[in-house]
Amino acid sequence: MEDNGGEDPVNNNNNTTVSSEGSIIKVTVKTPKDKEEIAISEDASVTQFKEEISRRFKAKQDQLVLIFAGKILKDGDSLNQHGIKDGLTVHLVIKTAHKAGDGASSSTSCTSQVGSSSGSSSGPSSAAHSSSVGSTGGPVSAPPQTPNILTGFGDLSSLSSMGMGSANFMELQQQMQSQLMSNPEMLSQIMENPLVQNMMSNPDLMRQMIVANPQMQQLMERNPEISHMLNNPELMRQTMELARNPAMMQEMMRNQDRALSNLESIPGGYNALRRMYTDIQEPMFSAARDQFGNNPFSALGGNSDGGVQPSRTENREPLPNPWGPPSSTDPSEGGGGTGTTGSSTAGSTNPSVSNPLAVNSASLGNGMFSSPGMQSLMQQISENPQLMQNMLSAPYMRSMMQSLAQNPDMASQNPASSPSTGTNPAQQLMMQQMLQMFAGGNASSQTPEVQFQQQLEQLGAMGFINREANLQALIATGGDVNAAIERLLGSQPS
Amino acid sequence: MDKNDTTTYSVQLYIYDLSRGMARNLSPIMLGKQLDGIWHSAIVVYGEEFYFGGVGISSCSPGGTMLGSPDTVVELGNTEVTEEIFMDYLSSLGENTYRGDKYRLFEHNCNTFTNELAQFLTGRKIPSYITDLPSEVLSTPFGQILRPILDSIHIAPPGGNIINGRHS
């Protein structure tokens, strides 16, 4: 396998790329940044190739690393040897002066963060992993942080007893997560841990952790009430108590249901609320209830074999709470009246008190159609297409897709998905509405009333005077007048 | 061969179905054609998993994202490229072509990245059914309708740390 030896006097190691003996081939040299086509003799050596490349890319020859078919081209080789022919691509990496030990540097910055508890987003890698920590849910992100803190206290022995022998924090965290996913009881055990409870009673810490999550920050920008809520230590404390105590959580939920019912007394608020509920929340709520029951922990058993749930720990948070803060703020956004705004703010504070973690669910898109983020999404889509674009680039869109994946999974696992469970029809209704809104969102981005203007008129002309019912029927049937008529006839008392 | 003394590293392709089976069931209804999954892929080499998402290039321990274990693992072969060279390469990619804001669900997604990495490391491409997915979806009317929405989706499975975390 000798390359061009001295047998060809013309083809010696000059700086010429043209040799009359060997034919010229065009080889594409590709760097991460760009690519160039280099003409070289097919009998050339790697050294010659590198000379040409160093000229073209303006780099020193010893900085060049050439890779072809997974092999590194060494100077003594020839292009022929590696099978480099005309039209093929060779990869080039230009070594920079500093050593790229990304793995090492991130682990050192991780371990250096061990001493100080999380929350400070100094440096991208810490922001990255605090965001991935934050994505597991507000106070409940405490558990993945636990090894961090324990390590800080030098309590490594308990770590290895938990099955984590790795020193790298990132791996620790991932192992933690995968363990959590496979063993739901572990989380409740962790919650029992007095250390965790201690940490959770520190509102500043919790606040820092929540705020460090970039998705949270995005949500805070959109809904200033949330930042107010976070800034109120009393609220935080209450929230964390709730998170520790599921029974108390249900109590609070009942409270906020009552608070929401106060909204009815506001002019216009009731209608908005009702429309919101019947159009969107009811199917989702029943879907939620059917899936998770009233016990937030029942989610774990059901989904553990279905693969991984995204943001798994959030499912422990009050999932069956569709009346999260965004839905309460929606009347204020959609209605626009100052009166509504005032009391809606009051109304939204209450749900926030019991449930800022629902806010987390909103921002991170819980594994459920009933997530408040989903609702606000729907609401805003129907009102403003530009907002739709923005909203959809938000993180919870991704989680919504994932939740979309999960729900049909559950439905397919339930062979007896009869209408009484409400899961399938509810989801189908959801899908339909979504599709409608997506399809109609580009063309006519208005409320269903305007969208179904024509159909409404038709129904009115036929004698169905109850506009409200007409609208609902149209929405349910996706604008199909005939089907809507059937619905109306079926439900109208004769 | 005359390179017996260089160490090689095995390169694998981890393929995940983002729809968790939903695509297989619903795609005939929704799209009119059979799609077996919404594929997300990642390259596993040097004991780490690398993937591209809405936040840029990320890495984690294999199977360590929220997606869990992969549906399929494809052996891409071996590479001589050392980790050092590879990280240099990734850094350069992460500065330009594969920054977080360059993510495009249809044209420049995780699978584009994986394909490029696979070719860099082994000279082979990833299976075509993965890279063909966007065009398959776009060739359906439903895909066309959803296109503006889907374009703005950034898939970024949480659980990894961002390489070269230069957020733009």
Coordinates of N, CA and C in Angstrom, one line a residue, chain A residues 406-493:
Chain A
Q406 N -49.3 10.7 25.5 CA -49.7 9.9 26.6 C -51.2 9.6 26.6
N407 N -52.0 10.6 26.4 CA -53.4 10.3 26.6 C -54.0 9.3 25.7
P408 N -53.7 9.4 24.4 CA -54.2 8.3 23.6 C -53.6 6.9 24.0
D409 N -52.4 7.0 24.5 CA -51.9 5.7 25.1 C -52.8 5.2 26.1
M410 N -53.1 6.0 27.1 CA -54.0 5.6 28.1 C -55.3 5.1 27.6
A411 N -55.8 5.8 26.6 CA -57.1 5.5 26.0 C -57.0 4.1 25.3
S412 N -55.9 3.9 24.7 CA -55.8 2.6 24.0 C -55.6 1.5 25.0
Q413 N -55.0 1.8 26.2 CA -54.9 0.8 27.2 C -56.2 0.5 27.8
N414 N -57.1 1.4 27.7 CA -58.4 1.1 28.3 C -59.4 0.6 27.3
P415 N -59.5 -0.7 27.2 CA -60.4 -1.2 26.2 C -61.8 -0.8 26.4
A416 N -62.2 -0.6 27.6 CA -63.6 -0.2 27.9 C -63.7 1.3 28.0
S417 N -63.2 1.9 27.0 CA -63.3 3.4 27.0 C -64.7 3.8 26.6
S418 N -65.7 3.5 27.4 CA -67.0 3.8 27.0 C -67.3 5.3 27.2
P419 N -68.3 5.8 26.7 CA -68.6 7.2 26.8 C -68.8 7.6 28.3
S420 N -69.1 6.6 29.1 CA -69.3 6.9 30.5 C -68.0 7.4 31.1
T421 N -66.9 6.8 30.7 CA -65.6 7.3 31.2 C -65.3 8.7 30.7
G422 N -65.8 9.0 29.5 CA -65.6 10.3 29.0 C -64.3 10.6 28.5
T423 N -63.4 9.6 28.6 CA -62.0 9.9 28.2 C -61.9 10.1 26.7
N424 N -62.4 9.1 25.9 CA -62.2 9.2 24.5 C -63.0 10.3 23.9
P425 N -64.3 10.4 24.1 CA -65.0 11.5 23.5 C -64.4 12.9 23.9
A426 N -64.0 12.9 25.2 CA -63.5 14.2 25.7 C -62.2 14.5 24.9
Q427 N -61.4 13.5 24.7 CA -60.2 13.8 24.0 C -60.5 14.1 22.5
Q428 N -61.4 13.4 22.0 CA -61.7 13.6 20.6 C -62.3 15.0 20.4
L429 N -63.1 15.4 21.4 CA -63.6 16.8 21.3 C -62.4 17.8 21.3
M430 N -61.5 17.5 22.2 CA -60.3 18.3 22.4 C -59.6 18.4 21.1
M431 N -59.4 17.2 20.5 CA -58.6 17.2 19.2 C -59.3 18.0 18.2
Q432 N -60.6 17.8 18.2 CA -61.4 18.5 17.1 C -61.3 20.0 17.3
Q433 N -61.4 20.4 18.5 CA -61.3 21.8 18.8 C -60.0 22.4 18.4
M434 N -59.0 21.6 18.8 CA -57.6 22.0 18.5 C -57.4 22.1 17.0
L435 N -57.9 21.1 16.3 CA -57.7 21.1 14.8 C -58.4 22.3 14.2
Q436 N -59.6 22.5 14.7 CA -60.4 23.6 14.2 C -59.6 24.9 14.4
M437 N -59.2 25.0 15.6 CA -58.5 26.3 15.9 C -57.2 26.4 15.2
F438 N -56.5 25.3 15.0 CA -55.3 25.4 14.3 C -55.6 25.8 12.8
A439 N -56.6 25.0 12.3 CA -56.9 25.3 10.9 C -57.5 26.6 10.7
G440 N -58.4 26.9 11.6 CA -59.1 28.2 11.5 C -58.3 29.3 12.0
G441 N -57.3 29.0 12.8 CA -56.5 30.0 13.4 C -55.8 30.9 12.4
N442 N -55.4 30.2 11.3 CA -54.7 31.0 10.3 C -55.7 31.9 9.5
A443 N -56.8 31.2 9.2 CA -57.8 31.9 8.3 C -58.6 32.9 9.0
S444 N -59.3 32.4 10.0 CA -60.2 33.4 10.7 C -59.9 33.2 12.2
S445 N -59.2 34.1 12.7 CA -58.7 33.9 14.1 C -59.6 34.5 15.1
Q446 N -60.9 34.3 14.9 CA -61.7 35.0 15.9 C -62.4 33.9 16.8
T447 N -63.2 34.4 17.7 CA -63.9 33.5 18.6 C -64.8 32.6 17.7
P448 N -65.2 31.5 18.4 CA -66.1 30.6 17.6 C -67.4 31.3 17.1
E449 N -67.8 32.3 17.9 CA -69.0 33.0 17.4 C -68.8 33.6 16.0
V450 N -67.7 34.2 15.8 CA -67.5 34.9 14.5 C -67.3 33.8 13.5
Q451 N -66.5 32.8 14.0 CA -66.1 31.7 13.0 C -67.3 31.0 12.5
F452 N -68.3 30.8 13.4 CA -69.4 30.1 12.9 C -70.6 31.0 12.6
Q453 N -70.2 32.2 12.3 CA -71.3 33.2 12.0 C -72.3 32.7 11.0
Q454 N -71.8 32.1 9.9 CA -72.7 31.7 8.9 C -73.6 30.6 9.4
Q455 N -73.0 29.6 10.1 CA -73.8 28.5 10.6 C -74.8 29.0 11.6
L456 N -74.4 29.9 12.4 CA -75.3 30.4 13.4 C -76.5 31.1 12.7
E457 N -76.2 31.8 11.7 CA -77.3 32.4 11.0 C -78.3 31.4 10.4
Q458 N -77.6 30.3 9.9 CA -78.5 29.3 9.3 C -79.4 28.7 10.4
L459 N -78.7 28.4 11.5 CA -79.5 27.8 12.6 C -80.6 28.7 13.0
G460 N -80.3 30.0 13.1 CA -81.3 31.0 13.5 C -82.4 31.0 12.6
A461 N -82.1 30.9 11.3 CA -83.2 31.0 10.3 C -84.1 29.8 10.4
M462 N -83.5 28.7 10.8 CA -84.3 27.5 10.9 C -85.2 27.5 12.2
G463 N -85.0 28.4 13.0 CA -85.8 28.5 14.2 C -85.2 28.2 15.5
F464 N -83.9 27.9 15.4 CA -83.2 27.7 16.7 C -82.8 29.0 17.3
I465 N -83.5 29.5 18.2 CA -83.3 30.8 18.6 C -82.3 30.9 19.8
N466 N -82.0 29.8 20.4 CA -81.1 29.9 21.5 C -79.6 29.9 21.0
R467 N -79.2 31.1 20.9 CA -77.9 31.4 20.3 C -76.7 30.6 21.0
E468 N -76.8 30.7 22.3 CA -75.8 30.1 23.1 C -75.7 28.6 22.8
A469 N -76.9 28.0 22.8 CA -76.9 26.5 22.6 C -76.4 26.2 21.2
N470 N -76.8 27.1 20.3 CA -76.4 26.9 18.9 C -74.9 26.9 18.8
L471 N -74.4 27.9 19.5 CA -72.9 28.0 19.4 C -72.2 26.8 19.9
Q472 N -72.7 26.3 21.1 CA -72.1 25.2 21.7 C -72.2 23.9 20.8
A473 N -73.4 23.8 20.2 CA -73.6 22.7 19.3 C -72.6 22.7 18.1
L474 N -72.5 23.9 17.6 CA -71.6 24.1 16.5 C -70.1 23.8 16.8
I475 N -69.8 24.3 18.0 CA -68.4 24.0 18.4 C -68.2 22.5 18.6
A476 N -69.2 21.9 19.2 CA -69.0 20.4 19.4 C -68.9 19.7 18.1
T477 N -69.6 20.1 17.1 CA -69.6 19.4 15.9 C -68.7 19.9 14.9
G478 N -67.9 20.9 15.3 CA -66.9 21.5 14.4 C -67.5 22.3 13.2
G479 N -68.7 22.9 13.4 CA -69.2 23.7 12.4 C -70.2 23.0 11.5
D480 N -70.4 21.7 11.8 CA -71.3 21.0 10.9 C -72.7 21.3 11.3
V481 N -73.4 22.0 10.4 CA -74.8 22.4 10.7 C -75.7 21.3 11.0
N482 N -75.7 20.3 10.1 CA -76.6 19.2 10.3 C -76.4 18.5 11.6
A483 N -75.2 18.2 11.9 CA -74.9 17.5 13.2 C -75.3 18.4 14.4
A484 N -75.1 19.7 14.2 CA -75.5 20.6 15.3 C -77.0 20.6 15.5
I485 N -77.7 20.5 14.4 CA -79.1 20.5 14.5 C -79.6 19.2 15.3
E486 N -78.9 18.1 15.0 CA -79.3 16.9 15.7 C -79.0 17.0 17.2
R487 N -77.9 17.7 17.5 CA -77.5 17.8 18.9 C -78.6 18.7 19.6
L488 N -78.9 19.8 18.9 CA -79.9 20.7 19.5 C -81.2 20.0 19.7
L489 N -81.6 19.3 18.7 CA -82.9 18.6 18.8 C -82.9 17.6 19.9
G490 N -81.8 16.9 20.1 CA -81.7 15.9 21.1 C -81.7 16.5 22.5
S491 N -81.2 17.7 22.6 CA -81.0 18.3 24.0 C -82.1 19.3 24.3
Q492 N -82.8 19.8 23.3 CA -83.9 20.7 23.6 C -85.1 20.1 24.2
P493 N -85.6 20.7 25.3 CA -86.8 20.1 25.8 C -87.9 20.5 24.9

